[in-house]
Short mmCIF file of C-alpha atoms in Angstrom, two decimals:
data_model
loop_
_atom_site.label_atom_id
_atom_site.label_comp_id
_atom_site.label_asym_id
_atom_site.label_seq_id
_atom_site.Cartn_x
_atom_site.Cartn_y
_atom_site.Cartn_z
CA UNK A 1 -7.46 -16.57 1.66
CA UNK A 2 -6.30 -12.98 1.21
CA UNK A 3 -2.63 -13.59 1.77
CA UNK A 4 0.38 -12.34 -0.10
CA UNK A 5 3.64 -13.89 1.07
CA UNK A 6 7.14 -12.48 0.65
CA UNK A 7 10.54 -14.02 1.19
CA UNK A 8 12.96 -13.38 2.69
CA UNK A 9 11.73 -11.26 5.57
CA UNK A 10 15.13 -9.61 5.97
CA UNK A 11 18.05 -9.35 3.56
CA UNK A 12 21.48 -7.83 3.98
CA UNK A 13 23.60 -7.60 0.86
CA UNK A 14 26.78 -5.97 -0.31
CA UNK A 15 26.92 -3.63 -3.25
CA UNK A 16 28.43 -6.32 -5.50
CA UNK A 17 25.97 -9.07 -4.59
CA UNK A 18 23.11 -10.47 -6.63
CA UNK A 19 19.99 -11.44 -4.75
CA UNK A 20 16.28 -11.91 -5.42
CA UNK A 21 13.08 -11.10 -3.59
CA UNK A 22 10.11 -13.38 -4.00
CA UNK A 23 6.39 -12.72 -3.78
CA UNK A 24 3.56 -15.23 -4.05
CA UNK A 25 -0.23 -15.08 -4.01
CA UNK A 26 -2.89 -17.70 -4.58
CA UNK A 27 -5.96 -15.49 -4.80
CA UNK A 28 -6.23 -15.65 -8.56
CA UNK A 29 -5.20 -12.02 -8.86
CA UNK A 30 -3.81 -11.09 -12.26
CA UNK A 31 -2.11 -7.82 -11.33
CA UNK A 32 0.97 -7.74 -9.12
CA UNK A 33 2.96 -4.77 -7.90
CA UNK A 34 6.34 -3.92 -6.39
CA UNK A 35 6.64 -0.94 -4.06
CA UNK A 36 9.60 0.59 -2.25
CA UNK A 37 9.01 2.22 1.12
CA UNK A 38 11.51 4.35 2.99
CA UNK A 39 11.08 5.08 6.68
CA UNK A 40 8.22 7.44 7.56
CA UNK A 41 7.16 7.66 3.90
CA UNK A 42 4.30 6.15 1.90
CA UNK A 43 5.01 3.29 -0.50
CA UNK A 44 6.33 4.29 -3.92
CA UNK A 45 5.25 2.25 -6.91
CA UNK A 46 8.09 0.59 -8.84
CA UNK A 47 6.54 -1.94 -11.22
CA UNK A 48 3.14 -3.32 -12.20
CA UNK A 49 2.57 -6.64 -13.92
CA UNK A 50 -0.79 -7.31 -15.50
CA UNK A 51 -1.49 -10.81 -16.81
CA UNK A 52 2.21 -11.58 -16.43
CA UNK A 53 3.23 -8.67 -18.65
CA UNK A 54 5.10 -5.63 -17.43
CA UNK A 55 2.65 -2.74 -17.63
CA UNK A 56 4.32 -0.02 -15.59
CA UNK A 57 7.97 0.72 -14.86
CA UNK A 58 8.18 3.90 -12.86
CA UNK A 59 11.64 4.82 -14.18
CA UNK A 60 13.29 2.39 -11.81
CA UNK A 61 17.10 1.96 -12.19
CA UNK A 62 18.15 -1.14 -14.10
CA UNK A 63 19.83 -2.60 -11.04
CA UNK A 64 16.27 -3.66 -10.14
CA UNK A 65 14.93 -6.28 -12.53
CA UNK A 66 11.39 -7.63 -12.10
CA UNK A 67 10.16 -10.97 -13.34
CA UNK A 68 6.73 -12.59 -13.36
CA UNK A 69 7.21 -16.28 -14.18
CA UNK A 70 3.52 -17.13 -13.72
CA UNK A 71 0.28 -15.66 -12.44
CA UNK A 72 1.09 -16.45 -8.80
CA UNK A 73 4.74 -15.45 -8.58
CA UNK A 74 6.59 -12.18 -8.76
CA UNK A 75 10.33 -11.79 -8.35
CA UNK A 76 12.57 -8.78 -7.98
CA UNK A 77 16.19 -9.40 -8.95
CA UNK A 78 18.75 -7.12 -7.35
CA UNK A 79 22.26 -6.42 -8.59
CA UNK A 80 24.88 -3.79 -7.76
CA UNK A 81 22.62 -1.94 -5.38
CA UNK A 82 23.53 1.24 -3.57
CA UNK A 83 23.16 1.98 0.15
CA UNK A 84 20.28 4.34 -0.64
CA UNK A 85 18.34 1.35 -1.95
CA UNK A 86 17.97 0.13 1.62
CA UNK A 87 14.22 0.11 2.31
CA UNK A 88 11.16 -2.04 2.90
CA UNK A 89 10.10 -3.68 -0.37
CA UNK A 90 6.43 -4.47 -0.56
CA UNK A 91 4.59 -6.69 -2.96
CA UNK A 92 0.86 -6.34 -3.63
CA UNK A 93 -1.73 -7.97 -5.83
CA UNK A 94 -5.19 -7.05 -7.04
CA UNK A 95 -8.15 -8.60 -8.75
CA UNK A 96 -8.90 -7.44 -12.30
CA UNK A 97 -12.25 -5.96 -11.38
CA UNK A 98 -14.28 -3.62 -13.49
CA UNK A 99 -14.72 0.11 -13.21
CA UNK A 100 -11.32 0.84 -11.75
CA UNK A 101 -11.89 -0.67 -8.33
CA UNK A 102 -8.62 -2.46 -7.70
CA UNK A 103 -8.28 -3.26 -4.04
CA UNK A 104 -4.66 -4.09 -3.45
CA UNK A 105 -3.56 -6.71 -0.93
CA UNK A 106 -0.08 -6.23 0.46
CA UNK A 107 2.50 -8.69 1.65
CA UNK A 108 4.52 -8.24 4.86
CA UNK A 109 7.53 -6.88 2.99
CA UNK A 110 11.23 -7.61 2.78
CA UNK A 111 13.50 -5.35 4.82
CA UNK A 112 16.57 -4.81 2.62
CA UNK A 113 19.84 -3.40 3.90
CA UNK A 114 22.64 -2.65 1.44
CA UNK A 115 26.10 -2.40 2.98
CA UNK B 1 -4.47 13.41 -11.85
CA UNK B 2 -5.35 12.58 -8.29
CA UNK B 3 -3.79 13.49 -4.96
CA UNK B 4 -4.33 12.86 -1.26
CA UNK B 5 -3.59 15.12 1.69
CA UNK B 6 -3.53 13.79 5.22
CA UNK B 7 -3.78 16.57 7.75
CA UNK B 8 -1.48 15.93 10.67
CA UNK B 9 1.55 13.69 10.41
CA UNK B 10 1.15 12.74 14.09
CA UNK B 11 -2.02 12.34 16.14
CA UNK B 12 -1.99 11.48 19.82
CA UNK B 13 -5.03 10.34 21.80
CA UNK B 14 -5.75 8.76 25.15
CA UNK B 15 -7.03 5.22 25.37
CA UNK B 16 -10.82 5.32 25.12
CA UNK B 17 -10.89 8.67 23.33
CA UNK B 18 -12.23 9.37 19.86
CA UNK B 19 -9.82 8.80 16.98
CA UNK B 20 -10.11 11.18 14.01
CA UNK B 21 -7.62 11.00 11.15
CA UNK B 22 -8.19 13.45 8.34
CA UNK B 23 -7.91 12.81 4.63
CA UNK B 24 -8.76 15.10 1.73
CA UNK B 25 -8.50 14.02 -1.86
CA UNK B 26 -8.38 15.60 -5.26
CA UNK B 27 -9.59 13.75 -8.31
CA UNK B 28 -10.92 14.77 -11.69
CA UNK B 29 -13.15 11.69 -11.79
CA UNK B 30 -15.16 9.85 -9.13
CA UNK B 31 -12.58 8.22 -6.88
CA UNK B 32 -12.21 4.96 -5.06
CA UNK B 33 -10.79 5.65 -1.61
CA UNK B 34 -8.99 3.44 0.86
CA UNK B 35 -7.55 3.53 4.34
CA UNK B 36 -4.61 1.25 5.11
CA UNK B 37 -2.90 0.62 8.44
CA UNK B 38 0.76 -0.29 8.85
CA UNK B 39 2.24 -1.63 12.06
CA UNK B 40 6.02 -1.30 12.55
CA UNK B 41 8.04 -3.40 10.11
CA UNK B 42 4.93 -4.89 8.55
CA UNK B 43 3.05 -4.55 5.30
CA UNK B 44 -0.11 -2.54 4.71
CA UNK B 45 -3.46 -3.92 5.83
CA UNK B 46 -6.67 -2.65 4.28
CA UNK B 47 -8.94 -1.09 6.92
CA UNK B 48 -11.81 -0.03 4.70
CA UNK B 49 -12.72 1.12 1.21
CA UNK B 50 -15.17 3.48 -0.48
CA UNK B 51 -16.45 2.28 -3.83
CA UNK B 52 -19.54 4.52 -4.23
CA UNK B 53 -21.98 1.96 -2.78
CA UNK B 54 -22.46 3.84 0.51
CA UNK B 55 -21.00 7.07 1.86
CA UNK B 56 -20.51 5.71 5.39
CA UNK B 57 -18.10 2.83 5.26
CA UNK B 58 -17.41 0.45 8.11
CA UNK B 59 -14.12 -1.37 8.30
CA UNK B 60 -12.21 -3.71 10.52
CA UNK B 61 -11.23 -3.11 14.15
CA UNK B 62 -14.14 -0.71 14.75
CA UNK B 63 -13.01 1.94 12.26
CA UNK B 64 -15.31 3.76 9.90
CA UNK B 65 -15.03 6.58 7.38
CA UNK B 66 -17.47 8.90 5.71
CA UNK B 67 -17.16 10.03 2.10
CA UNK B 68 -18.17 13.68 1.72
CA UNK B 69 -18.06 14.74 -1.90
CA UNK B 70 -18.80 18.41 -1.16
CA UNK B 71 -15.79 18.55 1.16
CA UNK B 72 -13.64 16.11 -0.87
CA UNK B 73 -12.94 14.35 2.40
CA UNK B 74 -12.73 10.78 3.64
CA UNK B 75 -11.89 11.06 7.34
CA UNK B 76 -11.27 7.96 9.43
CA UNK B 77 -12.84 7.64 12.87
CA UNK B 78 -13.07 5.21 15.75
CA UNK B 79 -15.22 6.00 18.80
CA UNK B 80 -12.84 4.58 21.39
CA UNK B 81 -9.11 4.17 20.89
CA UNK B 82 -7.30 1.07 22.01
CA UNK B 83 -3.59 0.68 22.64
CA UNK B 84 -3.42 -1.78 19.77
CA UNK B 85 -4.53 0.98 17.34
CA UNK B 86 -1.11 2.63 17.57
CA UNK B 87 0.26 2.45 14.03
CA UNK B 88 0.70 4.48 10.87
CA UNK B 89 -2.37 5.09 8.75
CA UNK B 90 -2.40 5.84 5.04
CA UNK B 91 -5.25 7.23 2.99
CA UNK B 92 -5.12 6.35 -0.70
CA UNK B 93 -7.07 7.09 -3.86
CA UNK B 94 -7.48 5.05 -7.02
CA UNK B 95 -9.43 6.37 -9.97
CA UNK B 96 -11.57 4.47 -12.39
CA UNK B 97 -9.25 3.14 -15.06
CA UNK B 98 -11.24 1.81 -17.96
CA UNK B 99 -9.40 -0.37 -20.37
CA UNK B 100 -6.80 -1.58 -17.92
CA UNK B 101 -6.80 -4.49 -15.53
CA UNK B 102 -4.91 -2.88 -12.68
CA UNK B 103 -5.12 0.15 -10.46
CA UNK B 104 -2.67 2.82 -9.50
CA UNK B 105 -2.85 3.95 -5.90
CA UNK B 106 -1.86 7.43 -4.82
CA UNK B 107 -1.05 7.54 -1.11
CA UNK B 108 -1.15 10.35 1.38
CA UNK B 109 1.95 11.00 3.46
CA UNK B 110 0.63 8.99 6.40
CA UNK B 111 -0.45 9.77 9.94
CA UNK B 112 1.21 8.15 12.93
CA UNK B 113 -1.33 7.46 15.66
CA UNK B 114 -0.07 7.27 19.24
CA UNK B 115 -2.38 6.01 21.98
CA UNK B 116 -1.59 6.92 25.59
CA UNK B 117 -2.79 4.80 28.52
#
């Protein structure tokens, strides 16, 4: 099973709302990633969790707050977002292989619209 | 540091024609290379990967790619295009990262493939 699931599929929120995105994988992967993708652009890395610890934060604004409660789950908490945060948010996971070969498996994404 | 350049943001072919999507990379160390496909409003699906085992890599859906170190290229090909191949394709590079348990992908800008009947 090489599946990463994400919920919800679509989310519309106001600038004062608080919402969360959820990502789940059951492949035994110990690295999980959040990406943001704008239209016609490649994904941009936001956060990396390795063994449930935050390893990379690519200078993401604090209105995005990641959480990794266990090795299978990854959340992205959203608060006071701006319209420019509207995008497709992708989750990925990878196996902790050796030698730098980290094939990432992506979920279907959450389409976020901030109004 | 590594980088990826995809030549041609849009490629258009007729159904049954050869598909060729170009990717050149830059890396100071031996790279791992990937091609991903993205259908509208979906996530990225791995098509194929180069991990130094073989220079000609076969992937899903009839795609293949050849790693050419002398040309720093990893072009994606398919002998005969199908309507269902219409999508956006991303080339990506990940370098060996000793001491860590995760990888950092660097993506190209993407190539949108259109297939005409």
